[in-house]
C-alpha angles and dihedrals in degrees: 000000000000115000113228120228117246114257113263120250109252114227118186120199115203110205129033102215128112094299100039096045092049090047093051091051093045091055088064089081084090106035087147090065105023134064113198131208125180117201115198132158093229131052091227139051118260118216096214093184088064099048092103087057091051091051092049092045093240098116149354126263107197135084134189117257089215088073095041108042124071124235119285095025107130113218116208113190105210143096125258113234098182143357111224097197097177090060096033096235142117127226110214130208091248090058094254122132124221120195121209141185092202130012129206110203109209105148095144127208143279141193121291116252108245095223094150092064113076112240096009095108091048103040110020123092127214138208095197096104138024098256094048092049090049092051090051091050091053091046093051090049088064095047120085112247092243095058116104123253127197125209115195117206131053098216126105095281092051092047094049093046094048091047094049093051093043092053088055088060099259119141102242133187116198111205106198101180086214137356119357111249099358091189092058133087120245090262093048089049091051091050092051093044093051093054093044089056090050090054090050096248112155107220117204108188096171097046123107123190116240099172140005118214130185091257105020149023122236116211125212091255091056097257111143117214116199107233126177088186129015121202118199113205101154119111139030132238140166130213112273095229094115094047095048089047090059096251123140114264139170122252092280095048100259114148111258113232141164122249092281088059090249117145113255087227104045131022089207092065120074124179133210139177130013093340094060124092107187109199087347089292108107122193121243115283105260142112084247087069099030101060096049090046089052091054092047093047089054090050090052091053093046090049092052091048090051091047095243130126113268118235123245114251116269120183140130143202127239099193141280130294113207119188115216100190123308097299104046142038142165124234112205113198118217141181117257091264088060095256108143118236123205094265122106136156122206137182141055095324089055088051090056090050091049092052091047089053092051093049092041091056091062091039090058091052091051091047091052088051090053096039111022114208096025096101112120129195140184111268140195105060101091093043090050092049090060093053124089111272094251091057097051120111109238101194118102 
């Protein structure tokens, strides 16, 4: 009598970005016991860290899943309307239903809609997602190079977008609404500011936007900036899938989990990436955080399937890489807990490192697809963050 193999545990990953794709590949460590489905609204991978290049027409920002996903991972191109946790199933936008045994929630993040600023919804562009970046690219193609452009938001996305457009020869004003590069050290901020000036970008740190018009931006002090195109990069948001599915979230809608990335509501749901809030203390939005979280989410699921205790997350940051056009960049060094130290390197060498990081991010996903379980990440930061302050290591 032939003994039948036990049915494989079905793990569904929602979201095919940096975190979700890495998680799906990492799950292949147990293809004998696990069947994997990835649900994503697009049939290709979006390199979000290159969307400012796409908008400026200096590069592409998509990759083929055929080169990124390992064998036997089923790709379902659809949106998820609701997670029905009690029944362990997903309701998709097409009307289809997908059942799961475990779910990895990796829906990522996007830009916050600037509804409080009159005209912003109607007239401002975004680079937070593929479709928005493509619309901006088309809009810029119809605008003469000499026409002024305004970028709102002094964070890393705003800096990279303003730099990319400035390097193309466009007159750009960067309205920070506060300090330039608030996540940077003083030295990092000086490095970024110096290159922005070389590119002709006018940086307004004290300006705040009161209104966006089709041809201008009005500041809080009444100054009107002519603007043929306005790009809004300020703010952070996550899809509301968890909240509308009745799962516990933080104030921004990130799924609340414990330190193993397991939902506080359901041990069958594990989160990763920008949409996860472990112990209510989410990591900084970045692919530097997303990919390791994807690997650790997969490990949590595999541990639960094996009946072992999942490990608490343990990862660290090394710093921040900020592109300043194609020829320059700034590397901001940080402690493992992501606190910046007053060390930064700028110039062409930094640009080469930044490009290597971007390419290496996809390379690591491909490698995990080819050799599941080999992905490595920098550790120590999250563990240190949970220790009392006097026990934390303070060296970078």
